């Protein structure tokens, strides 16, 4: 049994608690939040008696072996570094850091403690359809892939941003739609097609003036290391709650893929379209139990299971710290391109 602590009892914390509770090998024993009422509310709801307002008190708890970091972006690096120094395994919510310096220090700390499991949350990698799509790409079922296009839209209201002072700020969040919501699907692009090497972008605040100081809408063009071109358009000013729409254009097949489901497949190769559609059609039973918001999918529990199993089996997790840092670095390159008005190389950690 791996005893776990949760640092940060805000919006995402219940998803981690419920994810751990679904695993017979894990137990949440300690909660921490700067606002004691938050920790108390979750503690009462889930029967977790041990609570604190200082994360260092949780890290000093000898019973806690692993921690989920669910705080604001700006505090991630400090907490992760301290957790590893305290001998705790750690998994950190996205985005891994607020600025490149955060990413560098977190990756360095992870490398300094190879005996500990350290990871960043990107749960969409664990969705069965995404895993199958990755294999289809690797097996050449689309032929030579020419372009990929991601359109991501969701809705974040003024009420959402008023819940926490750090939201929508450069100092607390580091950015807007890209670093908080769309980063899930930017990571998905890396997972499916490999790293991008450079990009050029534009960002804007179109509907949240006076509410946030970061972007609510962004668009960019990127070139992958493979030579593939990709475009991204993202906004959290949409009228829909959450929708990702990915188009893959290849020499042997085209796919339109919305919220991890195929909505259009076409191929001149006999039987190929049906093969792709069958592979990407996943039953509710195969998906697994969804914890948290429906659009989070079932991946959180699967990723937490990988984290716990990696601790028990003394192996690496599927999403290592440097890998999670690379997805955050892609977002930060978009912001750098907006500042400079030019193409920007994307660093790798």
mmCIF file of C-alpha atoms in Angstrom:
data_model
loop_
_atom_site.group_PDB
_atom_site.id
_atom_site.type_symbol
_atom_site.label_atom_id
_atom_site.label_comp_id
_atom_site.label_asym_id
_atom_site.label_seq_id
_atom_site.Cartn_x
_atom_site.Cartn_y
_atom_site.Cartn_z
ATOM 1 C CA UNK A 1 0.000 0.000 0.000
ATOM 2 C CA UNK A 2 1.432 3.377 -1.072
ATOM 3 C CA UNK A 3 0.396 6.187 1.302
ATOM 4 C CA UNK A 4 -0.232 9.450 -0.551
ATOM 5 C CA UNK A 5 -0.617 13.130 0.248
ATOM 6 C CA UNK A 6 -2.423 15.804 -1.751
ATOM 7 C CA UNK A 7 -0.901 19.296 -1.821
ATOM 8 C CA UNK A 8 -3.517 21.779 -2.988
ATOM 9 C CA UNK A 9 -7.204 21.089 -2.382
ATOM 10 C CA UNK A 10 -8.722 23.120 -5.217
ATOM 11 C CA UNK A 11 -10.627 22.101 -8.345
ATOM 12 C CA UNK A 12 -8.450 19.176 -9.447
ATOM 13 C CA UNK A 13 -7.741 17.630 -6.034
ATOM 14 C CA UNK A 14 -10.943 15.509 -5.863
ATOM 15 C CA UNK A 15 -9.980 13.902 -9.176
ATOM 16 C CA UNK A 16 -6.684 12.758 -7.645
ATOM 17 C CA UNK A 17 -8.336 11.585 -4.433
ATOM 18 C CA UNK A 18 -10.973 9.590 -6.310
ATOM 19 C CA UNK A 19 -8.322 8.233 -8.674
ATOM 20 C CA UNK A 20 -6.236 6.941 -5.776
ATOM 21 C CA UNK A 21 -9.326 5.569 -4.035
ATOM 22 C CA UNK A 22 -10.047 3.470 -7.143
ATOM 23 C CA UNK A 23 -6.679 1.747 -6.703
ATOM 24 C CA UNK A 24 -6.341 -1.017 -4.098
ATOM 25 C CA UNK A 25 -2.603 -0.284 -3.767
ATOM 26 C CA UNK A 26 -3.009 3.415 -2.800
ATOM 27 C CA UNK A 27 -4.426 5.390 0.114
ATOM 28 C CA UNK A 28 -4.654 9.157 0.649
ATOM 29 C CA UNK A 29 -3.667 9.912 4.246
ATOM 30 C CA UNK A 30 -2.807 13.642 4.331
ATOM 31 C CA UNK A 31 -4.280 16.793 2.754
ATOM 32 C CA UNK A 32 -2.710 20.241 2.568
ATOM 33 C CA UNK A 33 -4.000 23.624 1.463
ATOM 34 C CA UNK A 34 -3.201 27.226 2.352
ATOM 35 C CA UNK A 35 -6.919 27.674 2.969
ATOM 36 C CA UNK A 36 -7.771 25.354 5.886
ATOM 37 C CA UNK A 37 -11.456 25.236 4.982
ATOM 38 C CA UNK A 38 -10.629 23.624 1.650
ATOM 39 C CA UNK A 39 -8.633 20.820 3.208
ATOM 40 C CA UNK A 40 -11.293 20.390 5.888
ATOM 41 C CA UNK A 41 -14.089 20.097 3.318
ATOM 42 C CA UNK A 42 -12.271 17.419 1.324
ATOM 43 C CA UNK A 43 -11.163 15.670 4.495
ATOM 44 C CA UNK A 44 -14.729 15.442 5.741
ATOM 45 C CA UNK A 45 -16.023 14.294 2.360
ATOM 46 C CA UNK A 46 -13.445 11.542 1.894
ATOM 47 C CA UNK A 47 -12.676 10.640 5.511
ATOM 48 C CA UNK A 48 -9.095 11.941 5.569
ATOM 49 C CA UNK A 49 -8.296 13.158 9.075
ATOM 50 C CA UNK A 50 -4.754 14.474 8.679
ATOM 51 C CA UNK A 51 -4.662 18.036 7.308
ATOM 52 C CA UNK A 52 -2.216 20.928 7.232
ATOM 53 C CA UNK A 53 -1.771 24.411 5.785
ATOM 54 C CA UNK A 54 2.003 24.162 5.169
ATOM 55 C CA UNK A 55 3.141 21.673 2.543
ATOM 56 C CA UNK A 56 6.417 21.228 4.436
ATOM 57 C CA UNK A 57 4.436 19.699 7.285
ATOM 58 C CA UNK A 58 2.973 17.156 4.867
ATOM 59 C CA UNK A 59 6.440 16.420 3.464
ATOM 60 C CA UNK A 60 7.684 15.822 7.012
ATOM 61 C CA UNK A 61 4.977 13.206 7.579
ATOM 62 C CA UNK A 62 6.875 9.876 7.667
ATOM 63 C CA UNK A 63 3.791 7.940 6.576
ATOM 64 C CA UNK A 64 3.464 9.860 3.298
ATOM 65 C CA UNK A 65 5.432 8.138 0.543
ATOM 66 C CA UNK A 66 4.079 9.940 -2.522
ATOM 67 C CA UNK A 67 2.478 13.305 -3.221
ATOM 68 C CA UNK A 68 0.207 14.810 -5.850
ATOM 69 C CA UNK A 69 0.967 18.491 -6.432
ATOM 70 C CA UNK A 70 -2.320 20.222 -7.321
ATOM 71 C CA UNK A 71 -1.466 23.859 -6.605
ATOM 72 C CA UNK A 72 -1.100 26.987 -8.767
ATOM 73 C CA UNK A 73 1.503 26.843 -11.535
ATOM 74 C CA UNK A 74 3.879 29.284 -9.866
ATOM 75 C CA UNK A 75 4.359 27.055 -6.809
ATOM 76 C CA UNK A 76 4.914 23.765 -8.652
ATOM 77 C CA UNK A 77 8.694 23.956 -8.992
ATOM 78 C CA UNK A 78 9.362 24.806 -5.340
ATOM 79 C CA UNK A 79 7.061 22.083 -4.024
ATOM 80 C CA UNK A 80 8.315 19.394 -6.417
ATOM 81 C CA UNK A 81 11.958 20.123 -5.633
ATOM 82 C CA UNK A 82 11.247 20.075 -1.889
ATOM 83 C CA UNK A 83 9.222 16.870 -2.179
ATOM 84 C CA UNK A 84 12.031 15.049 -3.954
ATOM 85 C CA UNK A 85 14.554 16.366 -1.432
ATOM 86 C CA UNK A 86 12.306 14.978 1.317
ATOM 87 C CA UNK A 87 12.408 11.537 -0.299
ATOM 88 C CA UNK A 88 8.849 11.560 -1.646
ATOM 89 C CA UNK A 89 7.714 10.249 -5.003
ATOM 90 C CA UNK A 90 5.869 13.038 -6.795
ATOM 91 C CA UNK A 91 3.356 13.574 -9.575
ATOM 92 C CA UNK A 92 2.604 17.177 -10.549
ATOM 93 C CA UNK A 93 -0.422 18.580 -12.337
ATOM 94 C CA UNK A 94 -0.021 20.461 -15.585
ATOM 95 C CA UNK A 95 1.433 22.810 -16.439
ATOM 96 C CA UNK A 96 4.642 21.552 -14.891
ATOM 97 C CA UNK A 97 5.962 25.092 -14.498
ATOM 98 C CA UNK A 98 5.153 28.720 -15.176
ATOM 99 C CA UNK A 99 8.441 29.770 -16.855
ATOM 100 C CA UNK A 100 11.420 27.920 -18.423
ATOM 101 C CA UNK A 101 13.455 28.315 -15.235
ATOM 102 C CA UNK A 102 10.826 26.265 -13.382
ATOM 103 C CA UNK A 103 11.128 23.449 -15.884
ATOM 104 C CA UNK A 104 14.911 23.368 -15.678
ATOM 105 C CA UNK A 105 15.038 23.135 -11.894
ATOM 106 C CA UNK A 106 12.337 20.432 -11.760
ATOM 107 C CA UNK A 107 14.024 18.261 -14.372
ATOM 108 C CA UNK A 108 17.357 18.715 -12.619
ATOM 109 C CA UNK A 109 15.826 17.659 -9.290
ATOM 110 C CA UNK A 110 14.263 14.582 -10.897
ATOM 111 C CA UNK A 111 17.610 13.561 -12.391
ATOM 112 C CA UNK A 112 19.271 14.060 -8.999
ATOM 113 C CA UNK A 113 16.846 11.558 -7.438
ATOM 114 C CA UNK A 114 16.651 8.575 -9.827
ATOM 115 C CA UNK A 115 15.547 6.386 -6.920
ATOM 116 C CA UNK A 116 12.262 8.311 -6.774
ATOM 117 C CA UNK A 117 9.397 8.268 -9.265
ATOM 118 C CA UNK A 118 8.625 11.741 -10.601
ATOM 119 C CA UNK A 119 6.014 12.522 -13.208
ATOM 120 C CA UNK A 120 3.740 15.168 -14.693
ATOM 121 C CA UNK A 121 0.023 14.736 -15.338
ATOM 122 C CA UNK A 122 -1.001 14.278 -18.974
ATOM 123 C CA UNK A 123 -3.893 11.880 -18.626
ATOM 124 C CA UNK A 124 -5.025 11.911 -22.254
ATOM 125 C CA UNK A 125 -2.052 9.709 -23.137
ATOM 126 C CA UNK A 126 -3.738 6.958 -21.156
ATOM 127 C CA UNK A 127 -7.031 7.069 -23.048
ATOM 128 C CA UNK A 128 -7.430 3.806 -25.024
ATOM 129 C CA UNK A 129 -8.371 5.587 -28.262
ATOM 130 C CA UNK A 130 -5.281 7.818 -28.099
ATOM 131 C CA UNK A 131 -3.052 4.814 -27.483
ATOM 132 C CA UNK A 132 -4.564 3.058 -30.494
ATOM 133 C CA UNK A 133 -4.261 6.156 -32.656
ATOM 134 C CA UNK A 134 -0.588 6.385 -31.774
ATOM 135 C CA UNK A 135 -0.088 2.791 -32.907
ATOM 136 C CA UNK A 136 -1.971 3.451 -36.157
ATOM 137 C CA UNK A 137 0.364 6.387 -36.840
ATOM 138 C CA UNK A 138 3.458 4.335 -35.964
ATOM 139 C CA UNK A 139 2.276 1.429 -38.137
ATOM 140 C CA UNK A 140 1.924 3.720 -41.159
ATOM 141 C CA UNK A 141 -1.826 3.329 -41.550
ATOM 142 C CA UNK A 142 -2.105 6.943 -42.760
ATOM 143 C CA UNK A 143 0.817 6.596 -45.172
ATOM 144 C CA UNK A 144 3.048 9.642 -45.094
ATOM 145 C CA UNK A 145 1.359 12.188 -42.828
ATOM 146 C CA UNK A 146 1.384 15.610 -44.501
ATOM 147 C CA UNK A 147 -0.397 17.912 -42.061
ATOM 148 C CA UNK A 148 -2.129 17.758 -38.690
ATOM 149 C CA UNK A 149 -4.535 20.398 -37.478
ATOM 150 C CA UNK A 150 -5.848 20.854 -33.948
ATOM 151 C CA UNK A 151 -8.792 23.089 -33.095
ATOM 152 C CA UNK A 152 -9.458 23.221 -29.373
ATOM 153 C CA UNK A 153 -12.297 25.159 -27.773
ATOM 154 C CA UNK A 154 -13.709 25.426 -24.265
ATOM 155 C CA UNK A 155 -15.411 27.969 -22.031
ATOM 156 C CA UNK A 156 -13.894 29.709 -19.024
ATOM 157 C CA UNK A 157 -16.067 32.450 -17.567
ATOM 158 C CA UNK A 158 -15.334 35.442 -15.384
ATOM 159 C CA UNK A 159 -16.708 33.438 -12.467
ATOM 160 C CA UNK A 160 -14.088 30.740 -13.104
ATOM 161 C CA UNK A 161 -11.264 33.272 -13.019
ATOM 162 C CA UNK A 162 -12.566 34.936 -9.857
ATOM 163 C CA UNK A 163 -12.371 31.663 -7.884
ATOM 164 C CA UNK A 164 -8.610 31.999 -7.292
ATOM 165 C CA UNK A 165 -6.424 35.092 -7.431
ATOM 166 C CA UNK A 166 -3.685 33.331 -9.399
ATOM 167 C CA UNK A 167 -5.909 32.418 -12.327
ATOM 168 C CA UNK A 168 -5.487 34.482 -15.460
ATOM 169 C CA UNK A 169 -2.314 36.155 -14.207
ATOM 170 C CA UNK A 170 1.205 36.067 -15.560
ATOM 171 C CA UNK A 171 2.691 35.747 -12.065
ATOM 172 C CA UNK A 172 0.421 32.925 -10.932
ATOM 173 C CA UNK A 173 -0.450 31.028 -14.092
ATOM 174 C CA UNK A 174 2.107 32.114 -16.676
ATOM 175 C CA UNK A 175 -0.465 32.271 -19.458
ATOM 176 C CA UNK A 176 -4.059 31.492 -20.330
ATOM 177 C CA UNK A 177 -5.798 29.031 -22.639
ATOM 178 C CA UNK A 178 -2.578 27.397 -23.829
ATOM 179 C CA UNK A 179 -0.862 26.729 -20.502
ATOM 180 C CA UNK A 180 -3.994 25.704 -18.619
ATOM 181 C CA UNK A 181 -6.541 24.034 -20.889
ATOM 182 C CA UNK A 182 -5.125 23.421 -24.392
ATOM 183 C CA UNK A 183 -1.845 22.027 -23.043
ATOM 184 C CA UNK A 184 -3.573 18.651 -22.661
ATOM 185 C CA UNK A 185 -4.048 18.434 -26.413
ATOM 186 C CA UNK A 186 -0.700 20.001 -27.290
ATOM 187 C CA UNK A 187 0.835 17.151 -25.309
ATOM 188 C CA UNK A 188 -1.389 14.804 -27.287
ATOM 189 C CA UNK A 189 0.191 16.125 -30.507
ATOM 190 C CA UNK A 190 3.662 15.365 -29.124
ATOM 191 C CA UNK A 191 2.505 11.929 -27.989
ATOM 192 C CA UNK A 192 1.162 11.085 -31.448
ATOM 193 C CA UNK A 193 3.634 12.774 -33.784
ATOM 194 C CA UNK A 194 6.823 13.434 -31.813
ATOM 195 C CA UNK A 195 8.477 16.697 -30.863
ATOM 196 C CA UNK A 196 8.045 19.938 -32.757
ATOM 197 C CA UNK A 197 11.257 21.842 -33.429
ATOM 198 C CA UNK A 198 10.018 25.386 -34.108
ATOM 199 C CA UNK A 199 6.871 27.499 -34.332
ATOM 200 C CA UNK A 200 5.447 30.940 -35.003
ATOM 201 C CA UNK A 201 2.373 32.238 -33.202
ATOM 202 C CA UNK A 202 -0.152 34.950 -32.394
ATOM 203 C CA UNK A 203 -2.189 35.272 -29.202
ATOM 204 C CA UNK A 204 -4.937 37.635 -28.034
ATOM 205 C CA UNK A 205 -7.424 38.403 -25.281
ATOM 206 C CA UNK A 206 -10.685 38.672 -27.209
ATOM 207 C CA UNK A 207 -13.457 38.399 -24.605
ATOM 208 C CA UNK A 208 -11.880 38.602 -21.138
ATOM 209 C CA UNK A 209 -10.622 42.192 -21.121
ATOM 210 C CA UNK A 210 -10.456 43.515 -17.580
ATOM 211 C CA UNK A 211 -10.755 39.973 -16.214
ATOM 212 C CA UNK A 212 -7.425 38.343 -17.115
ATOM 213 C CA UNK A 213 -4.016 39.612 -18.204
ATOM 214 C CA UNK A 214 -3.214 36.611 -20.406
ATOM 215 C CA UNK A 215 -4.492 35.183 -23.685
ATOM 216 C CA UNK A 216 -7.888 33.568 -24.173
ATOM 217 C CA UNK A 217 -7.243 32.801 -27.863
ATOM 218 C CA UNK A 218 -4.155 31.630 -29.739
ATOM 219 C CA UNK A 219 -3.092 30.252 -33.100
ATOM 220 C CA UNK A 220 0.240 28.952 -34.312
ATOM 221 C CA UNK A 221 2.055 26.997 -36.984
ATOM 222 C CA UNK A 222 4.694 24.471 -36.012
ATOM 223 C CA UNK A 223 7.183 22.251 -37.785
ATOM 224 C CA UNK A 224 7.823 18.833 -36.266
ATOM 225 C CA UNK A 225 11.244 17.203 -36.157
ATOM 226 C CA UNK A 226 9.905 14.704 -38.715
ATOM 227 C CA UNK A 227 9.200 17.524 -41.183
ATOM 228 C CA UNK A 228 5.453 17.351 -40.613
ATOM 229 C CA UNK A 229 3.583 20.665 -40.435
ATOM 230 C CA UNK A 230 0.884 21.293 -37.848
ATOM 231 C CA UNK A 231 -1.495 24.110 -37.019
ATOM 232 C CA UNK A 232 -3.223 24.856 -33.739
ATOM 233 C CA UNK A 233 -6.115 27.200 -32.961
ATOM 234 C CA UNK A 234 -7.377 27.381 -29.377
ATOM 235 C CA UNK A 235 -9.801 29.490 -27.374
ATOM 236 C CA UNK A 236 -11.536 29.399 -23.998
ATOM 237 C CA UNK A 237 -14.132 31.949 -25.132
ATOM 238 C CA UNK A 238 -16.200 29.351 -26.969
ATOM 239 C CA UNK A 239 -19.881 28.592 -26.412
ATOM 240 C CA UNK A 240 -19.060 24.895 -25.832
ATOM 241 C CA UNK A 241 -17.718 23.446 -22.599
ATOM 242 C CA UNK A 242 -14.850 21.391 -24.044
ATOM 243 C CA UNK A 243 -14.052 20.113 -27.531
ATOM 244 C CA UNK A 244 -10.871 19.000 -29.242
ATOM 245 C CA UNK A 245 -10.936 18.422 -32.981
ATOM 246 C CA UNK A 246 -7.890 16.850 -34.636
ATOM 247 C CA UNK A 247 -7.493 16.367 -38.381
ATOM 248 C CA UNK A 248 -4.810 14.069 -39.795
ATOM 249 C CA UNK A 249 -4.124 14.290 -43.542
ATOM 250 C CA UNK A 250 -2.028 11.477 -44.981
ATOM 251 C CA UNK A 251 -1.235 9.966 -48.347
ATOM 252 C CA UNK A 252 -3.214 6.801 -47.508
ATOM 253 C CA UNK A 253 -5.899 7.985 -45.090
ATOM 254 C CA UNK A 254 -7.519 11.090 -43.617
ATOM 255 C CA UNK A 255 -9.047 11.239 -40.149
ATOM 256 C CA UNK A 256 -11.224 13.720 -38.279
ATOM 257 C CA UNK A 257 -11.064 12.914 -34.569
ATOM 258 C CA UNK A 258 -13.195 14.752 -32.010
ATOM 259 C CA UNK A 259 -12.951 14.281 -28.239
ATOM 260 C CA UNK A 260 -11.104 10.971 -28.732
ATOM 261 C CA UNK A 261 -13.687 9.614 -31.210
ATOM 262 C CA UNK A 262 -13.458 9.172 -35.008
ATOM 263 C CA UNK A 263 -16.082 11.268 -36.779
ATOM 264 C CA UNK A 264 -14.817 10.917 -40.362
ATOM 265 C CA UNK A 265 -12.356 8.490 -41.942
ATOM 266 C CA UNK A 266 -11.525 8.249 -45.650
ATOM 267 C CA UNK A 267 -8.955 6.183 -47.522
ATOM 268 C CA UNK A 268 -8.345 5.019 -51.110
ATOM 269 C CA UNK A 269 -6.827 1.822 -49.677
ATOM 270 C CA UNK A 270 -9.430 -0.953 -49.580
ATOM 271 C CA UNK A 271 -10.527 -1.696 -46.012
ATOM 272 C CA UNK A 272 -8.229 0.918 -44.445
ATOM 273 C CA UNK A 273 -10.943 3.372 -43.387
ATOM 274 C CA UNK A 274 -12.933 0.613 -41.699
ATOM 275 C CA UNK A 275 -9.765 -0.657 -39.995
ATOM 276 C CA UNK A 276 -8.990 2.775 -38.558
ATOM 277 C CA UNK A 277 -12.558 3.371 -37.451
ATOM 278 C CA UNK A 278 -12.742 -0.031 -35.720
ATOM 279 C CA UNK A 279 -9.471 0.576 -33.914
ATOM 280 C CA UNK A 280 -10.620 3.947 -32.588
ATOM 281 C CA UNK A 281 -14.095 2.862 -31.468
ATOM 282 C CA UNK A 282 -13.777 2.221 -27.732
ATOM 283 C CA UNK A 283 -16.547 0.868 -25.518
ATOM 284 C CA UNK A 284 -17.422 2.515 -22.216
ATOM 285 C CA UNK A 285 -16.177 -0.608 -20.429
ATOM 286 C CA UNK A 286 -12.781 -0.336 -22.140
ATOM 287 C CA UNK A 287 -12.497 3.354 -21.265
ATOM 288 C CA UNK A 288 -12.793 2.676 -17.550
ATOM 289 C CA UNK A 289 -14.286 4.770 -14.773
ATOM 290 C CA UNK A 290 -14.282 8.539 -15.183
ATOM 291 C CA UNK A 291 -13.352 10.566 -12.115
ATOM 292 C CA UNK A 292 -13.762 14.336 -11.969
ATOM 293 C CA UNK A 293 -15.264 16.224 -14.885
ATOM 294 C CA UNK A 294 -16.479 14.117 -17.792
ATOM 295 C CA UNK A 295 -14.142 15.782 -20.280
ATOM 296 C CA UNK A 296 -11.132 14.790 -18.169
ATOM 297 C CA UNK A 297 -11.844 11.286 -19.447
ATOM 298 C CA UNK A 298 -10.758 8.104 -17.668
ATOM 299 C CA UNK A 299 -7.056 8.801 -18.058
ATOM 300 C CA UNK A 300 -6.410 10.266 -14.592
ATOM 301 C CA UNK A 301 -7.026 6.976 -12.820
ATOM 302 C CA UNK A 302 -4.953 5.101 -15.398
ATOM 303 C CA UNK A 303 -2.059 7.541 -15.018
ATOM 304 C CA UNK A 304 -2.208 7.437 -11.222
ATOM 305 C CA UNK A 305 -2.221 3.630 -11.458
ATOM 306 C CA UNK A 306 0.943 3.823 -13.580
ATOM 307 C CA UNK A 307 2.486 6.167 -10.985
ATOM 308 C CA UNK A 308 1.656 3.843 -8.073
ATOM 309 C CA UNK A 309 2.767 0.732 -9.970
ATOM 310 C CA UNK A 310 6.044 2.430 -10.910
ATOM 311 C CA UNK A 311 6.700 3.107 -7.204
ATOM 312 C CA UNK A 312 5.889 -0.474 -6.211
ATOM 313 C CA UNK A 313 7.843 -2.011 -9.092
ATOM 314 C CA UNK A 314 10.784 0.412 -8.795
ATOM 315 C CA UNK A 315 10.565 1.477 -12.433
ATOM 316 C CA UNK A 316 10.036 4.675 -14.374
ATOM 317 C CA UNK A 317 6.594 6.025 -15.093
ATOM 318 C CA UNK A 318 5.369 6.473 -18.660
ATOM 319 C CA UNK A 319 5.363 10.295 -18.393
ATOM 320 C CA UNK A 320 8.668 11.298 -16.862
ATOM 321 C CA UNK A 321 9.418 14.782 -15.598
ATOM 322 C CA UNK A 322 11.468 15.778 -18.653
ATOM 323 C CA UNK A 323 8.718 14.583 -20.992
ATOM 324 C CA UNK A 324 6.096 16.666 -19.171
ATOM 325 C CA UNK A 325 8.504 19.614 -19.243
ATOM 326 C CA UNK A 326 8.780 19.360 -23.031
ATOM 327 C CA UNK A 327 5.027 19.927 -23.419
ATOM 328 C CA UNK A 328 5.204 22.984 -21.173
ATOM 329 C CA UNK A 329 8.209 24.200 -23.168
ATOM 330 C CA UNK A 330 6.101 24.086 -26.345
ATOM 331 C CA UNK A 331 3.577 26.444 -24.728
ATOM 332 C CA UNK A 332 6.302 28.782 -23.528
ATOM 333 C CA UNK A 333 7.744 28.884 -27.052
ATOM 334 C CA UNK A 334 4.348 30.126 -28.279
ATOM 335 C CA UNK A 335 4.521 32.985 -25.780
ATOM 336 C CA UNK A 336 8.100 33.766 -26.808
ATOM 337 C CA UNK A 337 7.080 33.853 -30.479
ATOM 338 C CA UNK A 338 4.244 36.252 -29.656
ATOM 339 C CA UNK A 339 6.724 38.534 -27.834
ATOM 340 C CA UNK A 340 9.306 38.486 -30.631
ATOM 341 C CA UNK A 341 7.000 38.224 -33.639
ATOM 342 C CA UNK A 342 9.219 35.548 -35.165
ATOM 343 C CA UNK A 343 9.873 31.832 -35.416
ATOM 344 C CA UNK A 344 11.123 30.290 -32.159
ATOM 345 C CA UNK A 345 13.037 27.070 -31.614
ATOM 346 C CA UNK A 346 11.444 24.770 -29.029
ATOM 347 C CA UNK A 347 13.913 23.511 -26.398
ATOM 348 C CA UNK A 348 13.907 19.909 -25.192
ATOM 349 C CA UNK A 349 14.561 18.830 -21.624
#
